[in-house]
Coordinates of C-alpha atoms in Angstrom, one line a residue:
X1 CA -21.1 -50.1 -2.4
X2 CA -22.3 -50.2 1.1
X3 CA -19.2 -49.3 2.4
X4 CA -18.7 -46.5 0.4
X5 CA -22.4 -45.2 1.3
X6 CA -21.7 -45.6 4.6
X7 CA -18.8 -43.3 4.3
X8 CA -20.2 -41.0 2.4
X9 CA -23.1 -40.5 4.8
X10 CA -20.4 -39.8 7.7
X11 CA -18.6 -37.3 5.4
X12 CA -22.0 -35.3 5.0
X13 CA -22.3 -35.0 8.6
X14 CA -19.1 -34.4 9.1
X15 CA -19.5 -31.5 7.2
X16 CA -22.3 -30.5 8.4
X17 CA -21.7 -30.5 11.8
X18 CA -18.7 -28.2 10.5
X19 CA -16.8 -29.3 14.2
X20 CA -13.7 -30.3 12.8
X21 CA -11.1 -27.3 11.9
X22 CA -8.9 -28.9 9.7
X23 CA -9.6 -27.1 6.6
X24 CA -9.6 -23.6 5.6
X25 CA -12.2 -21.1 6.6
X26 CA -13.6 -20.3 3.0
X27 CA -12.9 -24.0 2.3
X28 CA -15.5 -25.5 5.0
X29 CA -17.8 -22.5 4.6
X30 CA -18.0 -23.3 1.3
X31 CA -18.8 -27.3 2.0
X32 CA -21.4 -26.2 4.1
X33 CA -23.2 -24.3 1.8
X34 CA -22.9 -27.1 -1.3
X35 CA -24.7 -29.6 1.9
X36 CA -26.9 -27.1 3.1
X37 CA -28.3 -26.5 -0.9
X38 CA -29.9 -29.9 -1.1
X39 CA -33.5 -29.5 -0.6
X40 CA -34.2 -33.3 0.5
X41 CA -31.4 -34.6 2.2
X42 CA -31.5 -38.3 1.9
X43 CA -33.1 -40.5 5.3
X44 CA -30.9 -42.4 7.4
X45 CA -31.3 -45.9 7.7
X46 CA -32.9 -47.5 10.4
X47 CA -29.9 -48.4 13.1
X48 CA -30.1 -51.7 14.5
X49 CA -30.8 -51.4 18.5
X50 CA -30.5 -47.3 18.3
X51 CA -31.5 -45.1 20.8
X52 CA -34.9 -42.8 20.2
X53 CA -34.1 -39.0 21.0
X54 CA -36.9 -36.4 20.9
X55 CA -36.5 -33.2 20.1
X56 CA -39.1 -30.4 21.0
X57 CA -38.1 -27.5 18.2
X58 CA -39.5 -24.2 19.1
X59 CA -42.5 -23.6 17.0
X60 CA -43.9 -26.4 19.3
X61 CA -42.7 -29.7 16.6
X62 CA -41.8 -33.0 18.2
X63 CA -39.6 -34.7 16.4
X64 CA -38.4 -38.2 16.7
X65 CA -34.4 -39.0 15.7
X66 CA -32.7 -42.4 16.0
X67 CA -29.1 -42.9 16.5
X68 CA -26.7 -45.1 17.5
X69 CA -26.2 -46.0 21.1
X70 CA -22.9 -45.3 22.0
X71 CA -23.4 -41.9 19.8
X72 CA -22.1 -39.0 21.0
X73 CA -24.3 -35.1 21.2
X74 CA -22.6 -34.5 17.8
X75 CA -24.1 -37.4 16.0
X76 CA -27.4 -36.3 17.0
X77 CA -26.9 -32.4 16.6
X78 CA -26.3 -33.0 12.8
X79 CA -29.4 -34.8 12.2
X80 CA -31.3 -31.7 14.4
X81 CA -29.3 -29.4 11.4
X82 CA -30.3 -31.6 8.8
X83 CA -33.7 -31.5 9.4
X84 CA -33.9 -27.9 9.7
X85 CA -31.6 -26.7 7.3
X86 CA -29.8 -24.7 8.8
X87 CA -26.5 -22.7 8.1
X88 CA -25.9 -20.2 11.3
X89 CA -25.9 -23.4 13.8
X90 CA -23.5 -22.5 16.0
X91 CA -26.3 -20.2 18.1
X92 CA -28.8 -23.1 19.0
X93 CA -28.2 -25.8 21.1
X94 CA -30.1 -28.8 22.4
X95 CA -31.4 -28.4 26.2
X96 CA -32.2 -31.1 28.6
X97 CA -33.1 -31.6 32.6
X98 CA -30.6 -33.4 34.7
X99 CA -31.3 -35.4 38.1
X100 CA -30.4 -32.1 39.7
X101 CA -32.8 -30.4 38.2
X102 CA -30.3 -28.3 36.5
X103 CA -30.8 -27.1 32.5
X104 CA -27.8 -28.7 31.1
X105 CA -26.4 -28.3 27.3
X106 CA -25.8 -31.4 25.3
X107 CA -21.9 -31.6 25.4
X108 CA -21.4 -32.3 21.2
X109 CA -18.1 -34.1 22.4
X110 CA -19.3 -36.7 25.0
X111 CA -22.1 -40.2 24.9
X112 CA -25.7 -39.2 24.9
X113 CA -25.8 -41.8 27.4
X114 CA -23.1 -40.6 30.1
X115 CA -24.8 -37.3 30.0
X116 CA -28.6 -38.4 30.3
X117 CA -28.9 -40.8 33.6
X118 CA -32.3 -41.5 33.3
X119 CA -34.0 -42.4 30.4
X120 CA -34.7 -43.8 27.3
X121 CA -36.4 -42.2 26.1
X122 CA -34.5 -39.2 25.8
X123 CA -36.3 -35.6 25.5
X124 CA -34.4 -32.0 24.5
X125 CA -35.3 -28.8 23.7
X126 CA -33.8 -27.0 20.9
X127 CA -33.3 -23.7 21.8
X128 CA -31.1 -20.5 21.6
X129 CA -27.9 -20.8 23.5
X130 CA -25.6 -18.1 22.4
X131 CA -27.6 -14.7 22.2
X132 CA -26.2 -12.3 19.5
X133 CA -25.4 -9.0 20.9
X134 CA -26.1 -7.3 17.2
X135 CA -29.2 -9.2 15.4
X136 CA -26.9 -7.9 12.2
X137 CA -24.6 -10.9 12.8
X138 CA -27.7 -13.1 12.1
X139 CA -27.8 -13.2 8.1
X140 CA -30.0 -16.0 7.3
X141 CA -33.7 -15.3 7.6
X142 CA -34.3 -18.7 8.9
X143 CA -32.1 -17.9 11.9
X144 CA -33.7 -14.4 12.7
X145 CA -37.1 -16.3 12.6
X146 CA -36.0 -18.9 15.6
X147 CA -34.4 -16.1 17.3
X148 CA -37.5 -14.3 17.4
X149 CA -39.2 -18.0 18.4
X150 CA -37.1 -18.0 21.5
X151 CA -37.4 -14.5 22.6
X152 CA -41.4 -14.5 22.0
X153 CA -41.2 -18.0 24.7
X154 CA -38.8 -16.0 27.1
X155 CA -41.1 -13.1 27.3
X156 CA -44.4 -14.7 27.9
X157 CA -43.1 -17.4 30.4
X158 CA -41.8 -14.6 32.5
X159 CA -38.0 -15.2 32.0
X160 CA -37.2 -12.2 29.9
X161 CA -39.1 -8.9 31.5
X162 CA -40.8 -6.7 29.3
X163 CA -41.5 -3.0 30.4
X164 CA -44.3 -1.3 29.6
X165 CA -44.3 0.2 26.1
X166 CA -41.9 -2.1 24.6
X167 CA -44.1 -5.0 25.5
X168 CA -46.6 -3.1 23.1
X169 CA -44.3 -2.5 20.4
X170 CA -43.3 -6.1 20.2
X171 CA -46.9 -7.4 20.6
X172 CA -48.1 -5.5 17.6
X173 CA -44.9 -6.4 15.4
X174 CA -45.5 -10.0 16.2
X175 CA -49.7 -9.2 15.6
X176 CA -48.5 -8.0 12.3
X177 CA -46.5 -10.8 11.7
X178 CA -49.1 -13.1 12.6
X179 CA -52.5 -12.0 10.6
X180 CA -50.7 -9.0 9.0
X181 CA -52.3 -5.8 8.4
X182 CA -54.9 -4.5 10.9
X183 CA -58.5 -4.5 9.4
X184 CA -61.6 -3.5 11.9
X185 CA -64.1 -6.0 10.4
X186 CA -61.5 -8.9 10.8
X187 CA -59.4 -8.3 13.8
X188 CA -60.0 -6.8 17.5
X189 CA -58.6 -7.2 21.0
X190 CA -59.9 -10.4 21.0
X191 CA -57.1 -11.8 18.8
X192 CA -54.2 -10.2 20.7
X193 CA -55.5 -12.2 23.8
X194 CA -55.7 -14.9 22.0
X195 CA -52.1 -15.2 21.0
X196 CA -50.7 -14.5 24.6
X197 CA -47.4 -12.8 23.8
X198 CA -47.3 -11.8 27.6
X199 CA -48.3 -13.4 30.9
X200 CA -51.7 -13.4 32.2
X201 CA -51.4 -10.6 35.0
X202 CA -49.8 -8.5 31.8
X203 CA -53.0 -9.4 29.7
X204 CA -54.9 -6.0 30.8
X205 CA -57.6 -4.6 28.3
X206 CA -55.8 -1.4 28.2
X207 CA -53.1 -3.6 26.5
X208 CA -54.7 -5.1 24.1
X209 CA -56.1 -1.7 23.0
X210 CA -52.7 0.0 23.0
X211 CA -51.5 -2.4 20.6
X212 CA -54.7 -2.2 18.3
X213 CA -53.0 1.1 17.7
X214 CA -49.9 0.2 17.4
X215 CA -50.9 -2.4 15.4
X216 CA -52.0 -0.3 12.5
X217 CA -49.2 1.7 12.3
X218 CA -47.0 -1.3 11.2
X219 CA -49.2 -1.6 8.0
X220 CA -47.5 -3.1 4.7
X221 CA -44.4 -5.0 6.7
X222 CA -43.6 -8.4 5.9
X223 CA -43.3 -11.2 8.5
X224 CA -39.6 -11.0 7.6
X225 CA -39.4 -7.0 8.1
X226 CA -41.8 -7.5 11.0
X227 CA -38.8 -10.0 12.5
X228 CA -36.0 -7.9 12.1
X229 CA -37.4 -4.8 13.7
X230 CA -38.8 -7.0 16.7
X231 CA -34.7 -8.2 17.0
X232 CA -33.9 -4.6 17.2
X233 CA -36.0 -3.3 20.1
X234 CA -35.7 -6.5 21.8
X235 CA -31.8 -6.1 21.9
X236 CA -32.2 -3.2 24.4
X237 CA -34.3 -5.1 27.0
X238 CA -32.3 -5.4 30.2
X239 CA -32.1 -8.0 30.5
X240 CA -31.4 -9.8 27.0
X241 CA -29.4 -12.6 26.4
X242 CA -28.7 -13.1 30.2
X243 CA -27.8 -16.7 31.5
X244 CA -28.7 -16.2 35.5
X245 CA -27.4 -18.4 37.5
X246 CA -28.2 -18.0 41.4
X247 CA -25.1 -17.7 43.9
X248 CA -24.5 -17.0 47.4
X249 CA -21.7 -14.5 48.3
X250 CA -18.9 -14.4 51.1
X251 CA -21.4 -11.7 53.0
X252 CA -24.0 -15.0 53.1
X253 CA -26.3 -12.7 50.8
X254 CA -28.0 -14.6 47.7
X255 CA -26.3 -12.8 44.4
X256 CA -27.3 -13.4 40.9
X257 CA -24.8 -13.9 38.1
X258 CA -25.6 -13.4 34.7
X259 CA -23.4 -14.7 31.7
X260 CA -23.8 -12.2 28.4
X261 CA -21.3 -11.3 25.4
X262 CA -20.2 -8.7 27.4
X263 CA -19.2 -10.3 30.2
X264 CA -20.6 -11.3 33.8
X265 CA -23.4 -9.2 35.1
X266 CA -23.4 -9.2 39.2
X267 CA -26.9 -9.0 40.6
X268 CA -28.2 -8.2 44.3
X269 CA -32.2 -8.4 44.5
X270 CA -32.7 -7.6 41.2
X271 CA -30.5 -5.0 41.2
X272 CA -27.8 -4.8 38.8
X273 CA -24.6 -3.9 41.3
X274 CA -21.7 -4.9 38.5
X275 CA -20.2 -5.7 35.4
X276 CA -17.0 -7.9 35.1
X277 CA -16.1 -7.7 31.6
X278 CA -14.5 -10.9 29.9
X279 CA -11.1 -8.9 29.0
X280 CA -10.7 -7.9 32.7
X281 CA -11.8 -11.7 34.0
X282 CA -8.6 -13.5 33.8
X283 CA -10.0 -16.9 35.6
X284 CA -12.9 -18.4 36.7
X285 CA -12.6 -21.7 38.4
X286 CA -14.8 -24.1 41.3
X287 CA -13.8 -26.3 43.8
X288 CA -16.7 -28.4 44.8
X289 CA -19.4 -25.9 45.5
X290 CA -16.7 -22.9 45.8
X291 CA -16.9 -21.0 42.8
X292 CA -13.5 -18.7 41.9
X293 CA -13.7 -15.3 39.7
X294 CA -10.5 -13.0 39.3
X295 CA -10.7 -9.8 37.8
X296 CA -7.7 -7.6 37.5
X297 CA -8.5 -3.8 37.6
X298 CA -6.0 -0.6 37.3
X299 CA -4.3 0.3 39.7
X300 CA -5.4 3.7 40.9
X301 CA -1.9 5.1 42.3
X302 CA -0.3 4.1 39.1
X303 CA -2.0 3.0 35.7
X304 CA 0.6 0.9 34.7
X305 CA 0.3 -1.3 37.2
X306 CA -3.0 -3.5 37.9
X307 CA -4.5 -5.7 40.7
X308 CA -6.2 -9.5 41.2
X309 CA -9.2 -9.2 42.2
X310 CA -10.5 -12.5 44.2
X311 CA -14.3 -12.7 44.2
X312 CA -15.7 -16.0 46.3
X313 CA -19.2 -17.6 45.7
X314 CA -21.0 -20.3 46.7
X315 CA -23.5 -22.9 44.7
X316 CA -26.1 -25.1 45.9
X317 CA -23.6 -28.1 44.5
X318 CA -20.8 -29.0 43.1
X319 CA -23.6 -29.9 39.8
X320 CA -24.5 -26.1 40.0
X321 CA -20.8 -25.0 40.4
X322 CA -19.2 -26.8 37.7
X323 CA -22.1 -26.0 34.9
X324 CA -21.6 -22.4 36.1
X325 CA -18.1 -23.2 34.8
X326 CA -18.7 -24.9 31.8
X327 CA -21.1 -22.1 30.4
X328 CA -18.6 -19.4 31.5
X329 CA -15.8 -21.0 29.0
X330 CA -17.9 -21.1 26.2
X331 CA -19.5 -17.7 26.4
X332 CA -15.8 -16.8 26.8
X333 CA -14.5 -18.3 23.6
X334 CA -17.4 -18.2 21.5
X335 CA -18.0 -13.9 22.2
X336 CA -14.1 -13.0 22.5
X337 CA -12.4 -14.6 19.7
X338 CA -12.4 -11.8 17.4
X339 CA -10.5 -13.6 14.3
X340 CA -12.3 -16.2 12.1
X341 CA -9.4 -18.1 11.5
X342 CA -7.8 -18.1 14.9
X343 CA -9.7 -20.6 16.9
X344 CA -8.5 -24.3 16.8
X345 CA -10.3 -27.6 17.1
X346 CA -11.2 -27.8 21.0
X347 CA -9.8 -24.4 21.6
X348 CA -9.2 -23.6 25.4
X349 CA -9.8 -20.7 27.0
X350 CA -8.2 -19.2 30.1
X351 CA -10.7 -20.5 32.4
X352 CA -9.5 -24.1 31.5
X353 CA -9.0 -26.1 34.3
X354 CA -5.9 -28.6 34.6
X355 CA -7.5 -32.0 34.5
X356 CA -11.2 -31.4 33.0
X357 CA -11.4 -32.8 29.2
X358 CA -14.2 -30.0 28.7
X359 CA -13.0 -27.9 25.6
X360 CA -15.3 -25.6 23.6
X361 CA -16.2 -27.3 20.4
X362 CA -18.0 -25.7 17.4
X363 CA -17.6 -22.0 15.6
X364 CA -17.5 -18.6 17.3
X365 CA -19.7 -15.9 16.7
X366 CA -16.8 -14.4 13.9
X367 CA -16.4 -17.7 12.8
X368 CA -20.4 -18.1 12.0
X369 CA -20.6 -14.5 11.1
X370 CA -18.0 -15.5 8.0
X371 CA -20.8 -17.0 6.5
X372 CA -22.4 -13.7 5.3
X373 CA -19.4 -13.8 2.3
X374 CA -21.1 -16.9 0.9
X375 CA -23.8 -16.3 -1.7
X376 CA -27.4 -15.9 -0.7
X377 CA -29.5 -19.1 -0.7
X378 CA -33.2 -19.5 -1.4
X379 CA -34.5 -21.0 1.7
X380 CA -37.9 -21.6 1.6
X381 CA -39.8 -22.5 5.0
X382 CA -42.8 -22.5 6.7
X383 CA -43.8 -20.5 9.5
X384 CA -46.0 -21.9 11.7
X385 CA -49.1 -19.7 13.4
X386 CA -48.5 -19.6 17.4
X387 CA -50.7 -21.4 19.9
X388 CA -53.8 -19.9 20.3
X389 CA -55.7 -19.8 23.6
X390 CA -59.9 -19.7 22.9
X391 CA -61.3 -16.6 24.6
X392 CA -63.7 -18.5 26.6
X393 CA -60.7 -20.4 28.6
X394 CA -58.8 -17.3 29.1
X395 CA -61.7 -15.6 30.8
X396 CA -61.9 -18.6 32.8
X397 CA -58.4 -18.3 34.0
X398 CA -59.2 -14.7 34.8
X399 CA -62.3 -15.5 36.2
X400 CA -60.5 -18.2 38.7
X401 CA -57.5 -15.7 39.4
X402 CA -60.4 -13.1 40.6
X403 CA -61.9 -15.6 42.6
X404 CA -58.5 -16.8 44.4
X405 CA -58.1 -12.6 45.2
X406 CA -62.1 -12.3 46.7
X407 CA -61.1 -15.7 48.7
X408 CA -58.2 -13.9 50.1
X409 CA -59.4 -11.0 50.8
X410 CA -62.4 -12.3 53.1
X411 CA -59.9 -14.4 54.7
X412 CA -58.0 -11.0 55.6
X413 CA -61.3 -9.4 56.7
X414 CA -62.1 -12.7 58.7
X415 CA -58.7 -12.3 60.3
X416 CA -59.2 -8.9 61.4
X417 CA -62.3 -9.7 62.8
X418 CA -61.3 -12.0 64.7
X419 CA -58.1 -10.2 65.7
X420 CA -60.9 -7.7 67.3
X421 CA -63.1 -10.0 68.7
X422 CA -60.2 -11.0 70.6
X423 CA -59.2 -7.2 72.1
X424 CA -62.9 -6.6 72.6
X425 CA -62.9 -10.0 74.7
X426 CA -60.0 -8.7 76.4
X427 CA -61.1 -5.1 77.3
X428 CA -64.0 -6.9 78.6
X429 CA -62.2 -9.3 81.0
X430 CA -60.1 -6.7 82.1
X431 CA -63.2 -4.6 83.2
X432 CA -64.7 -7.4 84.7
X433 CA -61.3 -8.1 86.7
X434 CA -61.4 -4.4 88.0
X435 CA -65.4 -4.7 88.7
X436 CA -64.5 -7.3 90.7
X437 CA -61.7 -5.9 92.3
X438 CA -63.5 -2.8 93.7
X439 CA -66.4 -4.7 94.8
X440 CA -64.5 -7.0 97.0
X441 CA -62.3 -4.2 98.6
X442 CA -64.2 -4.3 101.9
X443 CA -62.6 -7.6 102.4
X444 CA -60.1 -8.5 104.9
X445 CA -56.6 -7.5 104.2
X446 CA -55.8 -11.0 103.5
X447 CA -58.6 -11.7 101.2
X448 CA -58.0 -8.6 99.3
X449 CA -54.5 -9.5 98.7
X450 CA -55.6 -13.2 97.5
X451 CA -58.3 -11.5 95.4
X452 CA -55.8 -8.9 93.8
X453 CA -53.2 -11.9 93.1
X454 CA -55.9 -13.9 91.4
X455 CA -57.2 -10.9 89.2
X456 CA -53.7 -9.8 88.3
X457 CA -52.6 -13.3 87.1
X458 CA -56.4 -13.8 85.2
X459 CA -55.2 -10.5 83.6
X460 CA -51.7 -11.5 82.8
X461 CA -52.7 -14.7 81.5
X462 CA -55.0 -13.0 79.3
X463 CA -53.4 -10.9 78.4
X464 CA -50.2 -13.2 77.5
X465 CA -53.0 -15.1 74.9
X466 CA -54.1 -11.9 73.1
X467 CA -50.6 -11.0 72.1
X468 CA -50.0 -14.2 71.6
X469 CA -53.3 -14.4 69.0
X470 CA -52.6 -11.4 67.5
X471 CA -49.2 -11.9 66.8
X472 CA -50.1 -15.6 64.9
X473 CA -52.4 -13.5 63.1
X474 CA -50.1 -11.2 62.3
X475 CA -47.7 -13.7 61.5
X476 CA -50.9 -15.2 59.2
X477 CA -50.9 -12.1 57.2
X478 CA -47.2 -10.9 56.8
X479 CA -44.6 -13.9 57.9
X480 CA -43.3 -15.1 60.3
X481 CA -40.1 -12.6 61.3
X482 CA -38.9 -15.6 64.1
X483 CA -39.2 -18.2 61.0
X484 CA -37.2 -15.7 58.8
X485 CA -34.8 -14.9 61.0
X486 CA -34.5 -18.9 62.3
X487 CA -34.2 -19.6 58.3
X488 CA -31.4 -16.7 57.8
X489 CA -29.4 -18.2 60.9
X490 CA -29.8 -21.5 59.2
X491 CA -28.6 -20.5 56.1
X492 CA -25.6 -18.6 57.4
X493 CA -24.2 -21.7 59.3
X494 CA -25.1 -23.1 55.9
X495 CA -22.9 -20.8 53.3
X496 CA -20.7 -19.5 56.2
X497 CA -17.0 -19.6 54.5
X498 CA -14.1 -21.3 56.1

């Protein structure tokens, strides 16, 4: 018997993690679904000398999960599911810090241990790896709700930029969501500060009163309805679903590429200067900190013909380079593999490199879409209310940011004083030089040349330490254009390609 219930529990898993492709589309979706119905599934035994992982979920829940310790990402990944019960899985990933201070994905397909140097204990975040490109594709409500988890943490820590009048529009929706409809005797601005949906230099009161009004306009709408619409404006932010990674080009000029479903966004100082679209990117491969992208384009003198395109970047590391890499193939395969049946188990892309073991493991975005032939399921869960700040610390924060701008703003005025004080002194030596000067001019010829080389060096010298003062205080106030253009020699030698 405890054979067989060890089995059994391995199965389940098996099932759930849904990694394996042996079976049938309809045939595993249909597994899933028969796991994914039990409302309690049943606790795993305690494993003898296991390995602790802890797993920050996005509503803010720690959770603690205990597995084996040779386990692989997998192993753990289907206890995550478990516990959350959820069907569209294939979206979400589990995040972690390296020693390089790089965000790396928990690779389902290799030890926890090889991939996590230090530790235990072990911490990851679970969070949204694949961003859909159409929030249609997402037909569980459970899965819109962490979506909307994600992009409501991307937006107030600054990664995701809102502009003005969407940030409203989503800020109400998530209001409404929240505390529901607007009433005057129970809510005012003081609850949308609260909440911080956006950071603090966004917080203005002119905000919160523009979303007051919006708020009441969203009047009857369900958290649910409230979610969906907040997936459908927040689709068109610029920059959505965007994996940046910073690069350095052959021109030694920083350049930032961003991985979407689209392809691979090219940008210079924020500045969005291209687009290489995954059909036209034919490979992508790294050599140590040299990172490779080929596109091939038409050829303008005759369409039937097109051309390689070599593009040459640089990474901090070879770390950087090859995660680059790795999150290239899988956007690659899990966004262009248009057929639900098509992909095999550790499918490889074109950007597979001859000697790396990495393979894409899991469903594609078709694949996970399939899942909307199944029959609805009642899902029942709870969503939890966001952090709230209490007024009387936010006004403190404000109250210290103010202070921190009065502080520098006397220490600009004390600068400027004493970048006068110093000209005036100046001006004043100089006439004092000249008084001098004339004064002694019935001198000998000899004595009035001594005098004049004494008063001209005095003035020289001076001279020499005003600029020199003003241009420290200068450099004080702007930068330092000898230590930027020391730094961008620096870095040139640095990135400079062979």
């Amino acid at each position: 018997m405890r054979l067989f219930s060890r089995r059994q529990a391995k199965t389940q898993a098996k099932i759930l993690n849904d990694d394996n492709n042996n079976y049938p589309s309809n045939v595993k979706f249909a597994f899933n679904t028969k796991a994914h119905l039990v409302e309690k599934p049943q606790p795993y035994p305690p494993i003898k000398n296991g390995l602790v992982c802890t797993v920050v979920f996005l509503d803010g829940e720690n959770v603690n999960f205990e597995v084996d310790r040779k386990a692989l990402g997998r192993d753990l990944y289907d206890k995550v599911i478990i516990h959350t019960k959820l069907i569209e899985s294939d979206y979400f990933g589990l995040q972690f810090t390296d020693t390089h201070n790089v965000e790396q994905w928990l690779d389902a397909t290799k030890s926890i241990k090889k991939q996590r140097k230090t530790g235990p204990p072990y911490t990851f975040r679970f969070r949204v790896k694949f961003y859909t490109s159409d929030p249609r594709n997402l037909h569980e409500e459970l899965t819109r709700y962490l979506f909307v988890l994600q992009l409501k943490d991307d937006i107030r820590t600054g990664k995701l930029d809102c502009p003005s009048g969407s940030d409203v529009e989503l800020t109400a929706l998530s209001m409404q969501a929240e505390l529901g409809d607007y009433t005057s005797d129970e809510h005012s601005t003081n609850n949308v500060f609260e909440y911080r949906f956006l950071p603090d230099y966004k917080h203005t009161e002119q905000f919160e009163q523009d979303v007051i009004q919006k708020w009441t306009t969203y009047k009857g709408l369900t958290p649910a309805d409230c979610e969906v619409q907040f997936l459908n404006k927040a689709r068109w932010l610029e920059m959505y679903g965007v994996d940046l990674h910073t690069v350095t080009g052959k021109d030694c000029l920083e350049y930032k590429l961003g991985l979407t479903p689209t392809g691979i966004l090219v940008f210079e100082n924020e500045v969005k200067i291209g687009l290489f679209i995954w059909s036209k990117v034919t490979r992508i491969d790294f050599n140590r900190n040299k990172l490779t992208i080929i596109v091939i384009e038409d050829d303008d003198n005759d369409p039937r013909l097109q051309r390689d395109f070599v593009f040459l970047f640089r990474c901090n590391d070879e770390k950087e380079c090859k995660h680059f890499w790795k999150c290239a193939l899988e956007y690659h395969v899990f966004f262009r593999t248009t057929s639900a049946t098509k992909l095999k188990k550790n499918a490889k892309s074109s950007f597979t490199r001859t000697g790396s073991r990495f393979r894409f493991s899991g469903r594609t975005e078709c694949q996970t879409a399939a899942l909307a032939t199944l029959p609805n399921r009642n899902t029942n869960f709870e969503r939890k209310a966001s952090h709230r700040f209490s007024r009387r610390a936010s006004y403190a924060i404000r109250k210290k940011l103010q202070e921190q701008e009065t502080l520098r703003e006397q220490e600009d005025e004390r600068l400027k004083k004493l970048k006068c004080e110093q000209e005036a002194k100046f001006d004043e030596n100089k006439k004092i030089a000249e008084f001098k000067s004339v004064t002694n001019s019935f001198l000998s010829n000899h004595d009035l040349t001594l005098t004049s080389k004494r008063s001209s060096s005095l003035s020289s010298s001076q001279k020499n330490l005003s600029l020199s003062a003003t241009q420290r205080l200068d450099n004080l106030i702007q930068g330092s254009s000898n230590d930027l253009l020391f730094e961008g020699k620096h870095e040139k030698i640095f990135y400079s390609f062979n």
